[in-house]
Short mmCIF file of C-alpha atoms in Angstrom, two decimals:
data_model
loop_
_atom_site.label_atom_id
_atom_site.label_comp_id
_atom_site.label_asym_id
_atom_site.label_seq_id
_atom_site.Cartn_x
_atom_site.Cartn_y
_atom_site.Cartn_z
CA MET A 29 3.59 7.12 -51.64
CA LYS A 30 0.40 9.14 -51.24
CA PHE A 31 -1.55 6.27 -52.78
CA LEU A 32 -0.13 3.78 -50.27
CA ARG A 33 -0.92 6.13 -47.39
CA HIS A 34 -4.47 6.48 -48.69
CA VAL A 35 -4.83 2.69 -48.88
CA PHE A 36 -3.53 2.35 -45.32
CA VAL A 37 -5.98 4.95 -43.99
CA MET A 38 -8.89 3.31 -45.79
CA ALA A 39 -7.89 -0.12 -44.47
CA ALA A 40 -7.67 1.22 -40.92
CA LEU A 41 -11.07 2.87 -41.29
CA ALA A 42 -12.57 -0.35 -42.61
CA LEU A 43 -11.21 -2.28 -39.64
CA TYR A 44 -12.63 0.34 -37.27
CA ILE A 45 -16.06 -0.05 -38.84
CA LEU A 46 -16.01 -3.84 -39.08
CA ILE A 47 -14.52 -4.70 -35.69
CA PRO A 48 -17.28 -4.68 -33.07
CA ARG A 49 -16.73 -2.03 -30.43
CA ILE A 50 -16.83 -3.06 -26.79
CA GLU A 51 -19.61 -1.27 -24.98
CA ALA A 52 -20.18 -1.01 -21.26
CA VAL A 53 -22.29 -3.87 -19.94
CA LYS A 54 -25.59 -2.80 -18.39
CA ALA A 55 -25.92 -4.31 -14.93
CA ASP A 56 -29.10 -6.11 -13.96
CA GLY A 57 -31.15 -5.00 -10.94
CA PRO A 58 -29.38 -6.96 -8.16
CA THR A 59 -25.95 -6.14 -9.59
CA GLN A 60 -26.77 -2.44 -9.80
CA GLU A 61 -27.91 -2.58 -6.19
CA LEU A 62 -24.52 -3.97 -5.22
CA ILE A 63 -22.80 -1.26 -7.26
CA ASN A 64 -24.93 1.37 -5.51
CA SER A 65 -23.93 -0.09 -2.14
CA ILE A 66 -20.27 0.35 -3.05
CA CYS A 67 -20.48 3.69 -4.84
CA ILE A 68 -22.75 5.41 -2.32
CA GLU A 69 -19.68 5.56 -0.07
CA SER A 70 -17.56 7.21 -2.76
CA GLU A 71 -16.76 10.91 -3.01
CA ASP A 72 -17.66 10.63 -6.70
CA TYR A 73 -20.60 8.27 -7.19
CA GLU A 74 -20.80 8.82 -10.94
CA LEU A 75 -17.15 7.99 -11.53
CA CYS A 76 -17.35 4.94 -9.28
CA ASN A 77 -20.43 3.70 -11.13
CA LYS A 78 -18.82 4.38 -14.51
CA ILE A 79 -15.58 2.58 -13.60
CA ILE A 80 -17.43 -0.57 -12.57
CA HIS A 81 -19.79 -0.60 -15.56
CA LYS A 82 -16.89 -0.12 -17.95
CA ASN A 83 -15.27 -3.28 -16.60
CA LEU A 84 -18.30 -5.53 -16.06
CA LYS A 85 -18.09 -8.84 -17.89
CA ALA A 86 -21.76 -9.77 -17.52
CA PRO A 87 -25.02 -8.07 -16.47
CA ALA A 88 -25.38 -10.40 -13.48
CA THR A 89 -22.31 -10.12 -11.26
CA ASN A 90 -22.05 -11.12 -7.61
CA LEU A 91 -20.26 -9.25 -4.85
CA LYS A 92 -17.08 -11.31 -4.98
CA ASP A 93 -16.76 -10.87 -8.73
CA LEU A 94 -17.34 -7.12 -8.39
CA THR A 95 -14.68 -6.95 -5.69
CA TYR A 96 -12.20 -8.84 -7.86
CA ILE A 97 -12.93 -6.43 -10.71
CA ILE A 98 -12.32 -3.42 -8.45
CA PHE A 99 -9.01 -4.81 -7.20
CA SER A 100 -7.92 -5.47 -10.79
CA ILE A 101 -8.83 -1.92 -11.83
CA ALA A 102 -6.83 -0.55 -8.89
CA ILE A 103 -3.80 -2.60 -9.98
CA GLU A 104 -4.16 -1.40 -13.56
CA HIS A 105 -4.52 2.26 -12.57
CA ALA A 106 -1.57 2.12 -10.19
CA SER A 107 0.71 0.39 -12.70
CA ASP A 108 -0.37 2.70 -15.54
CA THR A 109 0.34 5.73 -13.34
CA TYR A 110 3.75 4.28 -12.45
CA ILE A 111 4.57 4.03 -16.16
CA PHE A 112 3.17 7.52 -16.78
CA ILE A 113 5.41 9.01 -14.08
CA GLY A 114 8.42 7.12 -15.40
CA ASN A 115 7.87 8.57 -18.86
CA ILE A 116 7.63 12.11 -17.48
CA LEU A 117 10.78 11.62 -15.41
CA ARG A 118 12.76 10.91 -18.56
CA GLU A 119 11.96 14.42 -19.79
CA LEU A 120 12.45 16.33 -16.53
CA THR A 121 15.66 18.18 -15.77
CA ASP A 122 14.59 20.29 -12.79
CA HIS A 123 15.92 18.71 -9.59
CA GLU A 124 12.96 19.65 -7.38
CA GLU A 125 10.45 18.31 -9.88
CA ARG A 126 12.44 15.09 -10.24
CA VAL A 127 12.48 14.60 -6.47
CA GLY A 128 8.71 15.00 -6.29
CA PHE A 129 8.12 12.65 -9.17
CA ASN A 130 10.52 10.04 -7.84
CA ILE A 131 8.55 9.99 -4.60
CA CYS A 132 5.33 9.50 -6.57
CA LEU A 133 7.01 6.82 -8.67
CA ASN A 134 7.82 4.89 -5.49
CA VAL A 135 4.30 5.47 -4.18
CA TYR A 136 2.68 3.94 -7.23
CA SER A 137 5.16 1.10 -7.23
CA GLU A 138 4.04 0.31 -3.68
CA GLU A 139 0.37 0.75 -4.57
CA THR A 140 0.72 -1.73 -7.42
CA ALA A 141 2.57 -4.28 -5.29
CA ILE A 142 0.12 -4.01 -2.39
CA PHE A 143 -2.96 -4.36 -4.55
CA LEU A 144 -1.42 -7.42 -6.19
CA ASP A 145 -1.09 -8.82 -2.66
CA VAL A 146 -4.65 -7.74 -1.87
CA ARG A 147 -6.00 -9.61 -4.88
CA ASN A 148 -4.03 -12.69 -3.91
CA GLU A 149 -5.27 -12.49 -0.31
CA PHE A 150 -8.80 -12.15 -1.64
CA ARG A 151 -8.36 -15.32 -3.68
CA HIS A 152 -7.18 -17.16 -0.58
CA LYS A 153 -9.97 -15.67 1.58
CA ASP A 154 -7.46 -14.00 3.88
CA TYR A 155 -9.87 -11.12 4.40
CA GLU A 156 -8.30 -9.75 7.59
CA ARG A 157 -4.93 -9.24 5.91
CA MET A 158 -6.67 -8.00 2.77
CA ILE A 159 -8.45 -5.20 4.65
CA LEU A 160 -5.28 -4.21 6.50
CA ASP A 161 -3.34 -3.98 3.26
CA ILE A 162 -6.03 -1.91 1.55
CA SER A 163 -6.07 0.45 4.54
CA SER A 164 -2.32 0.98 4.24
CA THR A 165 -2.58 2.22 0.65
CA ILE A 166 -4.38 5.45 1.51
CA GLU A 167 -1.54 6.53 3.80
CA ILE A 168 1.04 5.62 1.17
CA LEU A 169 -0.84 7.64 -1.46
CA LYS A 170 -0.60 10.77 0.72
CA ASN A 171 3.16 10.75 0.16
CA CYS A 172 2.64 11.58 -3.51
CA ARG A 173 2.35 15.35 -3.26
CA VAL A 174 1.13 17.24 -6.29
CA ASP A 175 1.78 20.84 -5.25
CA PHE A 176 4.17 21.57 -8.09
CA GLY A 177 3.75 22.39 -11.75
CA ILE A 178 4.88 20.37 -14.75
CA PRO A 179 5.35 22.21 -18.02
CA PRO A 180 3.64 22.06 -20.46
CA TYR A 181 0.66 20.86 -18.39
CA MET A 182 -1.68 23.59 -17.17
CA GLU A 183 -2.34 21.44 -14.10
CA ASN A 184 -0.29 18.68 -12.56
CA PRO A 185 -1.76 15.50 -14.14
CA LEU A 186 -1.09 13.57 -10.95
CA ILE A 187 -3.85 15.53 -9.21
CA GLU A 188 -6.50 13.61 -11.16
CA LYS A 189 -4.59 10.33 -11.06
CA ASN A 190 -4.31 10.58 -7.28
CA ARG A 191 -8.01 11.40 -7.03
CA VAL A 192 -8.94 8.33 -9.06
CA MET A 193 -6.58 6.16 -7.00
CA LYS A 194 -8.16 7.45 -3.81
CA ILE A 195 -11.62 6.59 -5.15
CA LEU A 196 -10.44 3.09 -6.13
CA ILE A 197 -9.00 2.59 -2.64
CA ASN A 198 -12.34 3.62 -1.16
CA MET A 199 -14.21 1.27 -3.49
CA SER A 200 -11.82 -1.54 -2.55
CA THR A 201 -12.32 -0.84 1.15
CA VAL A 202 -16.11 -0.85 0.93
CA SER A 203 -16.45 -3.94 -1.26
CA GLY A 204 -13.70 -5.74 0.66
CA ARG A 205 -15.46 -5.16 3.97
CA MET A 206 -18.76 -6.26 2.47
CA VAL A 207 -17.12 -9.53 1.44
CA LYS A 208 -15.43 -9.93 4.82
CA ASN A 209 -18.67 -9.28 6.71
CA GLY A 210 -20.78 -11.37 4.35
CA ASN A 211 -22.97 -8.41 3.37
CA ALA A 212 -24.30 -9.02 -0.12
CA SER A 213 -25.76 -5.54 -0.19
CA LEU A 214 -25.43 -2.86 2.45
CA LEU A 215 -28.02 -0.76 0.64
CA SER A 216 -30.65 -3.50 0.55
CA SER A 217 -30.04 -4.20 4.24
CA LEU A 218 -30.60 -0.54 5.02
CA VAL A 219 -33.75 -0.38 2.90
CA SER A 220 -35.09 -3.58 4.46
CA GLY A 221 -34.43 -2.16 7.90
CA LEU A 222 -36.28 1.04 7.08
CA ASP A 223 -39.19 -0.90 5.59
CA SER A 224 -39.42 -2.98 8.75
CA PHE A 225 -39.29 0.13 10.92
CA PHE A 226 -42.08 1.89 9.03
CA PHE A 227 -44.20 -1.28 8.95
CA GLN A 228 -43.96 -1.58 12.73
CA TYR A 229 -44.64 2.13 13.10
CA LEU A 230 -47.77 1.96 10.93
CA THR A 231 -49.14 -1.17 12.59
CA ASN A 232 -48.69 0.11 16.15
#
């Protein structure tokens, strides 16, 4: 039995070594500028930047592809959190805790459904409806209160999950509005405007 277990461990280790690991794609200059334009509006620039880079498919990615990626990440995070809450609920016996978690379960069910709609609206270029739907998600998220403890966690794990969801909503809002307004890069527009201002100032 020990021999078989040893063989299994060695086989698993060999697979780990041989299978190429997926590394974050390094964005090219224009793509990073787009990412900066989105993440500069975030309360956590580093996390925003990391989330996008982790999910990039190619170094050169345009605004619409970045936006689609962000919407897909939001769907994944919302659905994963829904499953996470459901698993915790199975173990909870305290009525008050169950009430709080059931509310959050419904919140993340709505978040998932709305972002699926958002992605579909994006595909069909229904940008007005897309922006309205994204805007509604931040108010829905507020219903998931996290001011209660969950043994054995030292801190309610939904605090961080809500924070990430809020950041994803912000990212979706910024990139969605950039698409709607036809702004390939808010940051480059700002820089160009400043360059023009200083050029005029220096030549006057």
